[in-house]
mmCIF file of C-alpha atoms in Angstrom:
data_model
loop_
_atom_site.group_PDB
_atom_site.id
_atom_site.type_symbol
_atom_site.label_atom_id
_atom_site.label_comp_id
_atom_site.label_asym_id
_atom_site.label_seq_id
_atom_site.Cartn_x
_atom_site.Cartn_y
_atom_site.Cartn_z
ATOM 1 C CA MET A 8 6.873 7.545 -10.830
ATOM 2 C CA PRO A 9 8.878 10.563 -9.395
ATOM 3 C CA GLY A 10 12.377 9.656 -8.523
ATOM 4 C CA THR A 11 13.587 9.187 -4.939
ATOM 5 C CA SER A 12 15.533 12.635 -5.215
ATOM 6 C CA ALA A 13 12.067 14.488 -5.856
ATOM 7 C CA ALA A 14 10.189 12.923 -3.049
ATOM 8 C CA GLU A 15 13.045 13.809 -0.637
ATOM 9 C CA ALA A 16 12.945 17.424 -2.014
ATOM 10 C CA ILE A 17 9.094 17.381 -1.594
ATOM 11 C CA ARG A 18 9.475 16.201 2.089
ATOM 12 C CA ARG A 19 12.391 18.893 2.726
ATOM 13 C CA ARG A 20 10.171 21.697 1.384
ATOM 14 C CA LEU A 21 6.891 20.462 3.724
ATOM 15 C CA ASP A 22 9.233 20.183 6.898
ATOM 16 C CA ALA A 23 10.284 23.966 5.908
ATOM 17 C CA LEU A 24 6.700 24.711 5.373
ATOM 18 C CA TRP A 25 5.562 23.080 8.603
ATOM 19 C CA ARG A 26 8.062 25.001 10.652
ATOM 20 C CA ILE A 27 7.007 28.285 9.163
ATOM 21 C CA GLU A 28 3.234 27.855 8.643
ATOM 22 C CA GLY A 29 2.395 24.900 10.870
ATOM 23 C CA ALA A 30 1.366 27.057 13.991
ATOM 24 C CA ARG A 31 -1.291 29.384 11.952
ATOM 25 C CA ILE A 32 -2.579 26.122 10.213
ATOM 26 C CA VAL A 33 -3.218 24.449 13.242
ATOM 27 C CA ALA A 34 -4.387 27.636 14.797
ATOM 28 C CA THR A 35 -7.006 28.216 12.000
ATOM 29 C CA LEU A 36 -8.237 24.565 12.208
ATOM 30 C CA ALA A 37 -8.427 24.572 16.095
ATOM 31 C CA ARG A 38 -10.659 27.809 15.878
ATOM 32 C CA ALA A 39 -12.865 26.040 13.278
ATOM 33 C CA THR A 40 -13.048 22.502 15.224
ATOM 34 C CA ARG A 41 -12.698 24.062 18.806
ATOM 35 C CA ASP A 42 -10.484 21.050 19.439
ATOM 36 C CA VAL A 43 -6.491 21.377 19.645
ATOM 37 C CA GLY A 44 -5.587 17.850 19.437
ATOM 38 C CA LEU A 45 -7.770 17.387 16.673
ATOM 39 C CA ALA A 46 -6.433 20.168 14.657
ATOM 40 C CA GLU A 47 -3.128 19.118 14.867
ATOM 41 C CA ASP A 48 -3.917 15.516 13.987
ATOM 42 C CA LEU A 49 -6.038 16.751 11.002
ATOM 43 C CA ALA A 50 -3.086 19.103 9.862
ATOM 44 C CA GLN A 51 -0.807 15.970 10.287
ATOM 45 C CA GLU A 52 -3.171 13.982 8.178
ATOM 46 C CA ALA A 53 -2.664 16.765 5.310
ATOM 47 C CA VAL A 54 1.123 16.679 5.285
ATOM 48 C CA ALA A 55 0.957 12.962 4.805
ATOM 49 C CA ASP A 56 -1.431 13.571 1.683
ATOM 50 C CA ALA A 57 0.892 16.117 0.568
ATOM 51 C CA LEU A 58 3.749 13.658 0.804
ATOM 52 C CA ALA A 59 1.618 11.081 -1.050
ATOM 53 C CA GLN A 60 0.446 13.709 -3.931
ATOM 54 C CA TRP A 61 2.693 16.369 -4.597
ATOM 55 C CA PRO A 62 5.853 14.656 -5.879
ATOM 56 C CA ALA A 63 3.428 13.470 -8.915
ATOM 57 C CA ALA A 64 1.054 16.331 -8.840
ATOM 58 C CA GLY A 65 3.460 18.984 -7.872
ATOM 59 C CA VAL A 66 3.599 21.595 -5.188
ATOM 60 C CA PRO A 67 0.531 23.924 -5.260
ATOM 61 C CA SER A 68 0.854 27.654 -5.582
ATOM 62 C CA ASN A 69 -0.152 28.286 -1.904
ATOM 63 C CA PRO A 70 1.038 24.993 -0.131
ATOM 64 C CA GLY A 71 -0.170 26.273 3.381
ATOM 65 C CA ALA A 72 -3.767 26.992 1.901
ATOM 66 C CA TRP A 73 -3.811 23.502 0.449
ATOM 67 C CA LEU A 74 -3.076 21.690 3.796
ATOM 68 C CA THR A 75 -5.606 23.862 5.533
ATOM 69 C CA ALA A 76 -8.135 22.851 2.825
ATOM 70 C CA VAL A 77 -7.567 19.256 2.959
ATOM 71 C CA ALA A 78 -7.404 19.079 6.785
ATOM 72 C CA LYS A 79 -10.673 21.078 6.742
ATOM 73 C CA ARG A 80 -12.258 18.423 4.464
ATOM 74 C CA LYS A 81 -11.066 15.992 6.325
ATOM 75 C CA ALA A 82 -12.588 17.489 9.288
ATOM 76 C CA ILE A 83 -16.017 17.512 7.316
ATOM 77 C CA ASP A 84 -15.841 13.855 6.335
ATOM 78 C CA ALA A 85 -14.998 12.943 10.238
ATOM 79 C CA TRP A 86 -18.243 15.075 11.292
ATOM 80 C CA ARG A 87 -20.211 13.316 8.515
ATOM 81 C CA ARG A 88 -19.440 10.003 9.835
ATOM 82 C CA ALA A 89 -20.380 11.198 13.181
ATOM 83 C CA GLU A 90 -23.757 12.687 11.838
ATOM 84 C CA ARG A 91 -23.057 15.994 12.961
ATOM 85 C CA LEU A 92 -22.014 17.738 9.616
ATOM 86 C CA ASP A 93 -24.695 20.509 9.596
ATOM 87 C CA GLU A 94 -23.607 22.335 12.753
ATOM 88 C CA HIS A 95 -19.960 22.048 11.983
ATOM 89 C CA TYR A 96 -20.199 22.376 8.226
ATOM 90 C CA ARG A 97 -21.877 25.883 8.628
ATOM 91 C CA GLU A 98 -19.069 26.907 10.359
ATOM 92 C CA LEU A 99 -16.422 25.643 7.945
ATOM 93 C CA VAL A 100 -18.345 27.241 5.083
ATOM 94 C CA ARG A 101 -18.283 30.807 6.634
ATOM 95 C CA GLY A 102 -14.396 30.176 7.004
ATOM 96 C CA LEU A 103 -14.325 30.971 10.687
ATOM 97 C CA PRO A 104 -17.005 31.271 13.269
ATOM 98 C CA GLU A 105 -19.221 34.365 13.495
ATOM 99 C CA ASN A 106 -20.958 33.649 16.620
ATOM 100 C CA VAL A 107 -18.256 34.747 19.052
ATOM 101 C CA GLU A 108 -18.628 38.179 18.598
ATOM 102 C CA ALA A 109 -20.206 38.813 21.779
ATOM 103 C CA GLU A 110 -17.496 36.686 23.567
ATOM 104 C CA TRP A 111 -14.646 38.569 25.041
ATOM 105 C CA GLN A 112 -11.881 38.169 23.083
ATOM 106 C CA PRO A 113 -8.766 40.438 23.650
ATOM 107 C CA VAL A 114 -6.290 38.590 21.533
ATOM 108 C CA ASP A 115 -6.817 38.871 17.851
ATOM 109 C CA ASP A 116 -4.288 36.602 17.003
ATOM 110 C CA ASP A 117 -4.945 32.711 16.729
ATOM 111 C CA VAL A 118 -1.298 31.843 16.925
ATOM 112 C CA LEU A 119 -1.094 33.390 20.294
ATOM 113 C CA ARG A 120 -4.295 32.182 21.318
ATOM 114 C CA LEU A 121 -3.139 28.588 20.290
ATOM 115 C CA VAL A 122 -0.290 29.347 22.857
ATOM 116 C CA PHE A 123 -2.523 30.300 25.788
ATOM 117 C CA ILE A 124 -4.420 26.952 25.010
ATOM 118 C CA SER A 125 -1.305 24.933 25.141
ATOM 119 C CA CYS A 126 -0.116 26.550 28.640
ATOM 120 C CA HIS A 127 -3.558 25.839 30.010
ATOM 121 C CA PRO A 128 -3.252 25.027 33.875
ATOM 122 C CA VAL A 129 -4.932 21.681 33.402
ATOM 123 C CA LEU A 130 -1.746 20.515 31.819
ATOM 124 C CA SER A 131 1.383 19.817 33.337
ATOM 125 C CA ARG A 132 4.559 22.035 32.772
ATOM 126 C CA GLU A 133 5.979 19.428 30.874
ATOM 127 C CA GLY A 134 2.794 18.960 28.735
ATOM 128 C CA GLN A 135 2.689 22.704 27.992
ATOM 129 C CA LEU A 136 6.286 22.934 26.825
ATOM 130 C CA ALA A 137 6.025 19.940 24.664
ATOM 131 C CA LEU A 138 2.543 20.604 23.065
ATOM 132 C CA THR A 139 3.537 24.211 22.293
ATOM 133 C CA LEU A 140 6.788 23.460 20.690
ATOM 134 C CA ARG A 141 5.097 20.844 18.837
ATOM 135 C CA ILE A 142 2.122 22.746 17.566
ATOM 136 C CA VAL A 143 3.355 26.375 17.699
ATOM 137 C CA GLY A 144 7.104 25.738 16.910
ATOM 138 C CA GLY A 145 6.599 22.926 14.323
ATOM 139 C CA LEU A 146 9.685 21.228 16.251
ATOM 140 C CA SER A 147 9.651 17.314 15.676
ATOM 141 C CA THR A 148 9.282 14.892 18.785
ATOM 142 C CA GLU A 149 13.054 14.253 18.238
ATOM 143 C CA ASP A 150 13.855 17.903 18.285
ATOM 144 C CA ILE A 151 11.836 18.296 21.355
ATOM 145 C CA ALA A 152 13.577 15.351 23.173
ATOM 146 C CA ARG A 153 16.877 16.590 22.415
ATOM 147 C CA LEU A 154 16.015 20.150 23.479
ATOM 148 C CA PHE A 155 14.961 18.453 27.140
ATOM 149 C CA LEU A 156 17.330 15.581 27.282
ATOM 150 C CA VAL A 157 14.661 13.139 27.317
ATOM 151 C CA SER A 158 13.687 10.083 25.226
ATOM 152 C CA VAL A 159 11.348 10.398 22.300
ATOM 153 C CA PRO A 160 8.781 8.259 23.425
ATOM 154 C CA THR A 161 8.711 10.351 26.483
ATOM 155 C CA VAL A 162 7.942 13.426 24.495
ATOM 156 C CA GLN A 163 5.287 11.614 22.458
ATOM 157 C CA GLN A 164 3.574 10.526 25.506
ATOM 158 C CA ARG A 165 3.715 13.856 26.861
ATOM 159 C CA ILE A 166 2.135 15.447 23.544
ATOM 160 C CA VAL A 167 -0.554 12.479 23.268
ATOM 161 C CA ARG A 168 -1.539 13.231 27.097
ATOM 162 C CA ALA A 169 -1.743 16.859 26.783
ATOM 163 C CA LYS A 170 -4.274 16.505 23.735
ATOM 164 C CA LYS A 171 -6.352 14.115 25.674
ATOM 165 C CA THR A 172 -6.586 16.211 28.587
ATOM 166 C CA LEU A 173 -7.463 19.400 26.787
ATOM 167 C CA ALA A 174 -10.252 17.324 24.993
ATOM 168 C CA ALA A 175 -11.471 15.900 28.298
ATOM 169 C CA ALA A 176 -11.422 19.241 29.918
ATOM 170 C CA ARG A 177 -13.281 20.799 26.917
ATOM 171 C CA ILE A 178 -11.067 23.623 26.927
ATOM 172 C CA PRO A 179 -12.374 26.180 24.470
ATOM 173 C CA PHE A 180 -10.515 27.975 21.846
ATOM 174 C CA GLU A 181 -10.053 31.432 23.465
ATOM 175 C CA THR A 182 -7.731 33.355 25.706
ATOM 176 C CA PRO A 183 -8.547 33.401 29.900
ATOM 177 C CA GLU A 184 -10.150 36.256 31.351
ATOM 178 C CA PRO A 185 -7.540 38.932 32.615
ATOM 179 C CA ASN A 186 -8.016 37.766 36.324
ATOM 180 C CA GLU A 187 -6.911 34.105 35.421
ATOM 181 C CA TRP A 188 -3.938 35.253 33.532
ATOM 182 C CA GLY A 189 -1.393 34.944 36.512
ATOM 183 C CA GLU A 190 0.617 31.647 36.585
ATOM 184 C CA ARG A 191 -0.796 31.210 32.825
ATOM 185 C CA LEU A 192 1.305 34.267 31.981
ATOM 186 C CA LYS A 193 4.471 32.954 33.382
ATOM 187 C CA ALA A 194 4.150 29.579 31.168
ATOM 188 C CA VAL A 195 3.114 31.689 28.274
ATOM 189 C CA LEU A 196 6.407 33.641 28.714
ATOM 190 C CA ALA A 197 8.516 30.556 29.310
ATOM 191 C CA VAL A 198 7.319 28.727 26.316
ATOM 192 C CA VAL A 199 7.946 31.956 23.960
ATOM 193 C CA TYR A 200 11.369 32.086 25.256
ATOM 194 C CA LEU A 201 11.972 28.319 24.815
ATOM 195 C CA LEU A 202 10.701 29.034 21.152
ATOM 196 C CA PHE A 203 13.064 31.700 20.546
ATOM 197 C CA THR A 204 16.011 30.048 22.169
ATOM 198 C CA GLU A 205 15.374 26.679 19.729
ATOM 199 C CA GLY A 206 15.643 29.575 17.038
ATOM 200 C CA TYR A 207 18.518 31.034 18.333
ATOM 201 C CA ALA A 208 20.557 27.756 18.893
ATOM 202 C CA ALA A 209 18.875 25.124 16.738
ATOM 203 C CA THR A 210 19.148 21.624 18.876
ATOM 204 C CA SER A 211 19.494 19.632 15.715
ATOM 205 C CA GLY A 212 19.745 19.895 11.892
ATOM 206 C CA ASP A 213 21.878 21.573 9.356
ATOM 207 C CA LYS A 214 21.382 25.379 10.487
ATOM 208 C CA TRP A 215 23.234 26.756 13.496
ATOM 209 C CA PHE A 216 19.851 28.623 14.182
ATOM 210 C CA ARG A 217 16.504 29.119 12.748
ATOM 211 C CA PRO A 218 15.531 32.915 12.128
ATOM 212 C CA ASP A 219 12.007 31.737 11.105
ATOM 213 C CA LEU A 220 11.525 30.423 14.637
ATOM 214 C CA ALA A 221 13.049 33.216 16.343
ATOM 215 C CA SER A 222 11.122 35.835 14.430
ATOM 216 C CA GLU A 223 7.964 33.993 15.377
ATOM 217 C CA ALA A 224 8.800 33.955 19.011
ATOM 218 C CA LEU A 225 9.426 37.596 18.750
ATOM 219 C CA ARG A 226 6.284 38.442 17.046
ATOM 220 C CA ILE A 227 4.136 36.504 19.576
ATOM 221 C CA GLY A 228 6.112 38.184 22.322
ATOM 222 C CA ARG A 229 5.543 41.783 21.171
ATOM 223 C CA VAL A 230 1.770 40.883 20.654
ATOM 224 C CA LEU A 231 1.771 39.479 24.201
ATOM 225 C CA ALA A 232 3.750 42.508 25.694
ATOM 226 C CA GLY A 233 1.017 44.991 24.045
ATOM 227 C CA LEU A 234 -1.606 43.000 25.909
ATOM 228 C CA VAL A 235 -0.320 43.163 29.213
ATOM 229 C CA PRO A 236 1.530 46.540 29.245
ATOM 230 C CA HIS A 237 1.883 46.668 32.953
ATOM 231 C CA GLU A 238 3.852 43.129 33.256
ATOM 232 C CA PRO A 239 7.745 44.191 33.068
ATOM 233 C CA GLU A 240 8.792 40.849 32.557
ATOM 234 C CA ALA A 241 6.822 40.527 29.167
ATOM 235 C CA HIS A 242 8.751 43.684 28.145
ATOM 236 C CA ALA A 243 11.998 42.297 29.298
ATOM 237 C CA LEU A 244 11.368 39.327 27.352
ATOM 238 C CA VAL A 245 10.819 41.323 24.193
ATOM 239 C CA ALA A 246 13.954 43.397 24.947
ATOM 240 C CA LEU A 247 16.192 40.006 25.434
ATOM 241 C CA MET A 248 14.956 38.641 22.209
ATOM 242 C CA GLU A 249 15.342 41.962 20.362
ATOM 243 C CA PHE A 250 18.999 41.956 21.648
ATOM 244 C CA GLN A 251 19.695 38.628 20.577
ATOM 245 C CA ALA A 252 18.009 38.731 17.239
ATOM 246 C CA SER A 253 20.170 42.130 16.507
ATOM 247 C CA ARG A 254 23.092 39.791 16.038
ATOM 248 C CA PHE A 255 21.573 37.482 13.402
ATOM 249 C CA GLY A 256 23.319 39.057 10.420
ATOM 250 C CA ALA A 257 26.790 38.426 11.866
ATOM 251 C CA ARG A 258 26.340 35.079 13.246
ATOM 252 C CA LEU A 259 27.072 33.063 9.866
ATOM 253 C CA GLY A 260 30.300 33.045 7.746
ATOM 254 C CA PRO A 261 30.878 31.614 4.268
ATOM 255 C CA GLY A 262 29.089 28.383 3.468
ATOM 256 C CA GLY A 263 27.163 29.049 6.823
ATOM 257 C CA ALA A 264 29.942 28.406 9.264
ATOM 258 C CA PRO A 265 29.122 29.765 12.882
ATOM 259 C CA VAL A 266 30.728 32.973 13.848
ATOM 260 C CA LEU A 267 31.111 33.415 17.450
ATOM 261 C CA LEU A 268 30.670 36.600 19.427
ATOM 262 C CA ALA A 269 34.257 37.592 19.671
ATOM 263 C CA ASP A 270 34.760 37.267 15.991
ATOM 264 C CA GLN A 271 31.800 38.729 14.975
ATOM 265 C CA ASP A 272 31.449 42.113 12.635
ATOM 266 C CA ARG A 273 29.566 44.273 14.900
ATOM 267 C CA SER A 274 28.892 46.646 11.874
ATOM 268 C CA ARG A 275 26.376 44.031 10.782
ATOM 269 C CA TRP A 276 24.452 44.022 13.878
ATOM 270 C CA ASP A 277 21.132 45.330 13.675
ATOM 271 C CA GLN A 278 21.124 48.841 15.541
ATOM 272 C CA ALA A 279 17.461 49.417 15.097
ATOM 273 C CA GLN A 280 16.844 46.125 16.915
ATOM 274 C CA ILE A 281 19.252 47.097 19.820
ATOM 275 C CA ARG A 282 17.520 50.423 20.158
ATOM 276 C CA ARG A 283 14.270 48.756 20.591
ATOM 277 C CA GLY A 284 15.707 46.259 22.885
ATOM 278 C CA ARG A 285 16.984 49.150 25.023
ATOM 279 C CA ASP A 286 13.789 50.916 24.975
ATOM 280 C CA ARG A 287 11.613 47.924 26.198
ATOM 281 C CA LEU A 288 14.281 47.114 29.006
ATOM 282 C CA ALA A 289 13.691 50.555 29.948
ATOM 283 C CA ARG A 290 10.072 50.333 29.834
ATOM 284 C CA ALA A 291 10.347 47.374 32.005
ATOM 285 C CA ASP A 292 12.374 49.118 34.679
ATOM 286 C CA SER A 293 9.955 51.927 34.574
ATOM 287 C CA LEU A 294 7.290 49.763 36.201
ATOM 288 C CA GLY A 295 9.271 49.979 39.326
ATOM 289 C CA ARG A 296 8.846 46.225 40.295
ATOM 290 C CA GLY A 297 12.454 45.117 40.137
ATOM 291 C CA ARG A 298 14.507 42.935 37.401
ATOM 292 C CA GLY A 299 13.180 39.462 37.101
ATOM 293 C CA ASN A 300 14.574 36.699 35.166
ATOM 294 C CA TYR A 301 14.143 37.961 31.752
ATOM 295 C CA ALA A 302 15.037 41.818 32.768
ATOM 296 C CA LEU A 303 18.500 40.567 33.933
ATOM 297 C CA GLN A 304 18.989 38.259 31.012
ATOM 298 C CA ALA A 305 18.148 41.505 28.762
ATOM 299 C CA ALA A 306 20.645 43.526 31.086
ATOM 300 C CA ILE A 307 23.468 40.893 30.313
ATOM 301 C CA ALA A 308 22.666 40.956 26.404
ATOM 302 C CA GLU A 309 22.433 44.893 26.577
ATOM 303 C CA CYS A 310 26.105 44.792 27.807
ATOM 304 C CA HIS A 311 27.018 42.811 24.833
ATOM 305 C CA ALA A 312 24.818 44.726 22.486
ATOM 306 C CA THR A 313 26.224 48.163 23.318
ATOM 307 C CA ALA A 314 29.980 47.295 23.666
ATOM 308 C CA PRO A 315 31.688 48.818 20.630
ATOM 309 C CA ARG A 316 34.449 45.971 20.684
ATOM 310 C CA PHE A 317 34.684 42.648 22.087
ATOM 311 C CA ASP A 318 37.644 43.770 24.229
ATOM 312 C CA GLU A 319 35.392 46.590 25.715
ATOM 313 C CA THR A 320 32.851 44.388 27.124
ATOM 314 C CA ASP A 321 31.890 45.148 30.676
ATOM 315 C CA TRP A 322 32.536 41.402 31.943
ATOM 316 C CA PRO A 323 32.542 42.791 35.858
ATOM 317 C CA ARG A 324 28.830 43.993 35.257
ATOM 318 C CA ILE A 325 28.012 40.704 33.612
ATOM 319 C CA VAL A 326 29.453 38.857 36.251
ATOM 320 C CA LEU A 327 27.324 40.622 38.700
ATOM 321 C CA LEU A 328 24.151 40.253 36.620
ATOM 322 C CA TYR A 329 24.581 36.378 36.382
ATOM 323 C CA GLU A 330 25.295 36.207 39.951
ATOM 324 C CA ALA A 331 21.682 37.920 40.483
ATOM 325 C CA LEU A 332 20.275 35.807 38.155
ATOM 326 C CA GLY A 333 21.819 32.822 39.811
ATOM 327 C CA ARG A 334 20.048 33.779 42.989
ATOM 328 C CA LEU A 335 16.510 34.580 41.302
ATOM 329 C CA ALA A 336 16.419 31.383 39.003
ATOM 330 C CA PRO A 337 19.421 29.221 39.614
ATOM 331 C CA SER A 338 20.231 26.536 37.352
ATOM 332 C CA PRO A 339 23.473 24.677 35.688
ATOM 333 C CA VAL A 340 23.179 26.836 32.458
ATOM 334 C CA VAL A 341 23.127 30.031 34.243
ATOM 335 C CA GLU A 342 26.332 28.876 36.367
ATOM 336 C CA LEU A 343 28.023 27.881 33.247
ATOM 337 C CA ASN A 344 27.395 31.222 31.653
ATOM 338 C CA ARG A 345 28.711 32.760 35.130
ATOM 339 C CA ALA A 346 31.900 30.688 34.656
ATOM 340 C CA VAL A 347 32.214 31.842 31.153
ATOM 341 C CA ALA A 348 31.820 35.502 32.279
ATOM 342 C CA VAL A 349 34.393 35.133 35.086
ATOM 343 C CA SER A 350 36.800 33.877 32.982
ATOM 344 C CA MET A 351 36.682 36.750 30.759
ATOM 345 C CA ALA A 352 36.715 39.166 33.923
ATOM 346 C CA ALA A 353 39.371 37.360 36.248
ATOM 347 C CA GLY A 354 40.896 34.935 34.005
ATOM 348 C CA PRO A 355 40.453 31.381 32.548
ATOM 349 C CA ALA A 356 41.637 29.514 35.885
ATOM 350 C CA ALA A 357 38.788 31.256 37.780
ATOM 351 C CA GLY A 358 36.360 30.591 35.279
ATOM 352 C CA LEU A 359 37.456 26.759 34.776
ATOM 353 C CA ALA A 360 37.282 26.218 38.711
ATOM 354 C CA LEU A 361 33.543 26.999 38.694
ATOM 355 C CA ALA A 362 33.070 24.910 35.588
ATOM 356 C CA ASP A 363 35.038 21.777 37.155
ATOM 357 C CA ARG A 364 32.378 22.318 39.999
ATOM 358 C CA LEU A 365 29.678 21.733 37.531
ATOM 359 C CA THR A 366 31.359 18.705 36.287
ATOM 360 C CA ALA A 367 31.931 17.208 39.672
ATOM 361 C CA GLU A 368 28.214 17.892 40.739
ATOM 362 C CA GLY A 369 26.959 15.898 37.342
ATOM 363 C CA ALA A 370 25.464 18.606 35.908
ATOM 364 C CA LEU A 371 24.516 19.101 32.202
ATOM 365 C CA ARG A 372 25.026 15.414 31.696
ATOM 366 C CA GLY A 373 24.224 14.574 28.144
ATOM 367 C CA SER A 374 24.828 18.175 26.818
ATOM 368 C CA HIS A 375 27.815 19.458 24.720
ATOM 369 C CA LEU A 376 27.784 22.713 26.429
ATOM 370 C CA LEU A 377 29.995 22.083 29.545
ATOM 371 C CA PRO A 378 32.748 20.104 27.772
ATOM 372 C CA SER A 379 32.894 22.933 25.100
ATOM 373 C CA VAL A 380 33.037 25.567 27.557
ATOM 374 C CA ARG A 381 36.036 23.499 29.601
ATOM 375 C CA GLY A 382 37.741 23.186 26.058
ATOM 376 C CA GLU A 383 37.869 26.926 25.502
ATOM 377 C CA LEU A 384 39.338 27.818 29.001
ATOM 378 C CA LEU A 385 41.794 24.631 29.141
ATOM 379 C CA ALA A 386 42.977 26.011 25.851
ATOM 380 C CA ARG A 387 43.218 29.642 26.980
ATOM 381 C CA LEU A 388 45.336 28.288 29.755
ATOM 382 C CA GLY A 389 47.698 26.142 27.381
ATOM 383 C CA ARG A 390 46.506 22.660 28.308
ATOM 384 C CA THR A 391 46.146 21.664 24.837
ATOM 385 C CA GLU A 392 45.764 17.914 25.189
ATOM 386 C CA GLU A 393 42.995 18.359 27.833
ATOM 387 C CA ALA A 394 41.224 21.008 25.494
ATOM 388 C CA ARG A 395 41.165 18.669 22.751
ATOM 389 C CA ALA A 396 39.735 16.148 24.624
ATOM 390 C CA GLU A 397 37.077 18.088 26.000
ATOM 391 C CA PHE A 398 36.183 19.552 22.477
ATOM 392 C CA ALA A 399 36.065 15.937 21.126
ATOM 393 C CA ALA A 400 33.671 15.183 23.805
ATOM 394 C CA ALA A 401 31.620 17.935 23.015
ATOM 395 C CA ALA A 402 31.460 17.214 19.559
ATOM 396 C CA ALA A 403 30.340 13.746 20.198
ATOM 397 C CA LEU A 404 27.344 15.113 22.090
ATOM 398 C CA ALA A 405 26.380 17.992 19.802
ATOM 399 C CA ARG A 406 23.119 17.136 17.768
ATOM 400 C CA ASN A 407 23.297 20.486 15.730
ATOM 401 C CA ASP A 408 25.594 19.635 12.403
ATOM 402 C CA ARG A 409 27.252 23.079 12.270
ATOM 403 C CA ALA A 410 27.887 23.241 16.259
ATOM 404 C CA ARG A 411 29.357 19.693 15.877
ATOM 405 C CA GLU A 412 31.595 20.718 12.708
ATOM 406 C CA THR A 413 32.845 23.833 15.104
ATOM 407 C CA LEU A 414 33.842 21.638 17.988
ATOM 408 C CA GLU A 415 35.427 18.940 15.490
ATOM 409 C CA ARG A 416 37.398 21.810 14.106
ATOM 410 C CA LYS A 417 38.482 23.154 17.751
ATOM 411 C CA ALA A 418 39.247 19.505 18.659
ATOM 412 C CA ALA A 419 41.723 19.416 15.657
ATOM 413 C CA ASP A 420 43.126 22.970 16.319
ATOM 414 C CA ALA A 421 43.028 23.241 20.164
ATOM 415 C CA ALA A 422 44.058 26.764 19.693
ATOM 416 C CA PRO A 423 43.662 29.089 22.698
ATOM 417 C CA GLY A 424 41.995 32.353 22.785
ATOM 418 C CA GLY A 425 38.490 33.102 21.596
ATOM 419 C CA ALA A 426 35.661 33.391 23.772
ATOM 420 C CA PRO A 427 32.887 30.224 24.402
ATOM 421 C CA ALA A 428 30.122 33.003 23.914
ATOM 422 C CA SER A 429 28.118 33.065 20.746
#
């Protein structure tokens, strides 16, 4: 019998594999079975088989293909029991259906097609987000619960309900016609952004960020922007992700410790990505429809990306952009970021006043973001004991190990200086 350590190593490897390849496995199965819910269930059953077999038999040379093959065999077994083997078996033997060539299929990307299905209008917004983050992003129900500050059972119910709704509505595994994109496109953009956000700042685990998930979101965003070249927000979202991803090489220090924006070595920023981000934002602006939510965020990210040094950042411009964003897409997180920008442009006292207003309103309860920002601002004002208390409160709320360690260190030091941004 393999030892516990070997089994745990296999589990960790499977977790990593699922986060990287899970979406493609489910997408392949969904294309073969024409049922997204069934595809995800089959994939999870294959993962369970791997957990049982790999510790003794060893990890196959192509674990993703192994999971897909096992899941397909399970589908065949299920269809055999349902006396529907012949029709579906022919499709699986061919690998993927060949009889859809006459159909209009503008998206030659199974993962992106999976995103469109997960964002189908028959689903609630909560269901769209939960299902996509689960089957496309590979997040656990615990991760999703922390991301949205809801309970795990609530997330599980949303995912189960979304699968049942798609099955009941007999949603085909295909992309919508162009005249149906409208609100569907907004939902897809929102989900891609959330995928990237989880990659940029992981809600839990021992890694501060997840480049694999962020890269997949960026890949999907680029494909999507190519499909809708006249949609400025699609290009703007890609621009935003390019700018943010350009800093990945400088965001970790020795031992994987987070390096905040003020302390990052800007020579390690990816200048090619920054140029791509600027080109994308310029393309969005060239369409002449004004800046939307993602374009304003991209413009803020551009200010950071193009500043030669931290102390040369154009904070007054960032404040104006956050003010515009707050009117267009108001949220407590936007207001908190505006407070940070105001603190850099007009001093920590001005920023703290805005943060205190959020505290009085009960905003962001359960999140570490607000107390961590208040701790930074209080530290800069020399109010050391108050800052220490805020950092300790933030550390208690943080679910990401690296973020918690950073906050605990700040609570111990309560040193002024630095900026809350990362």
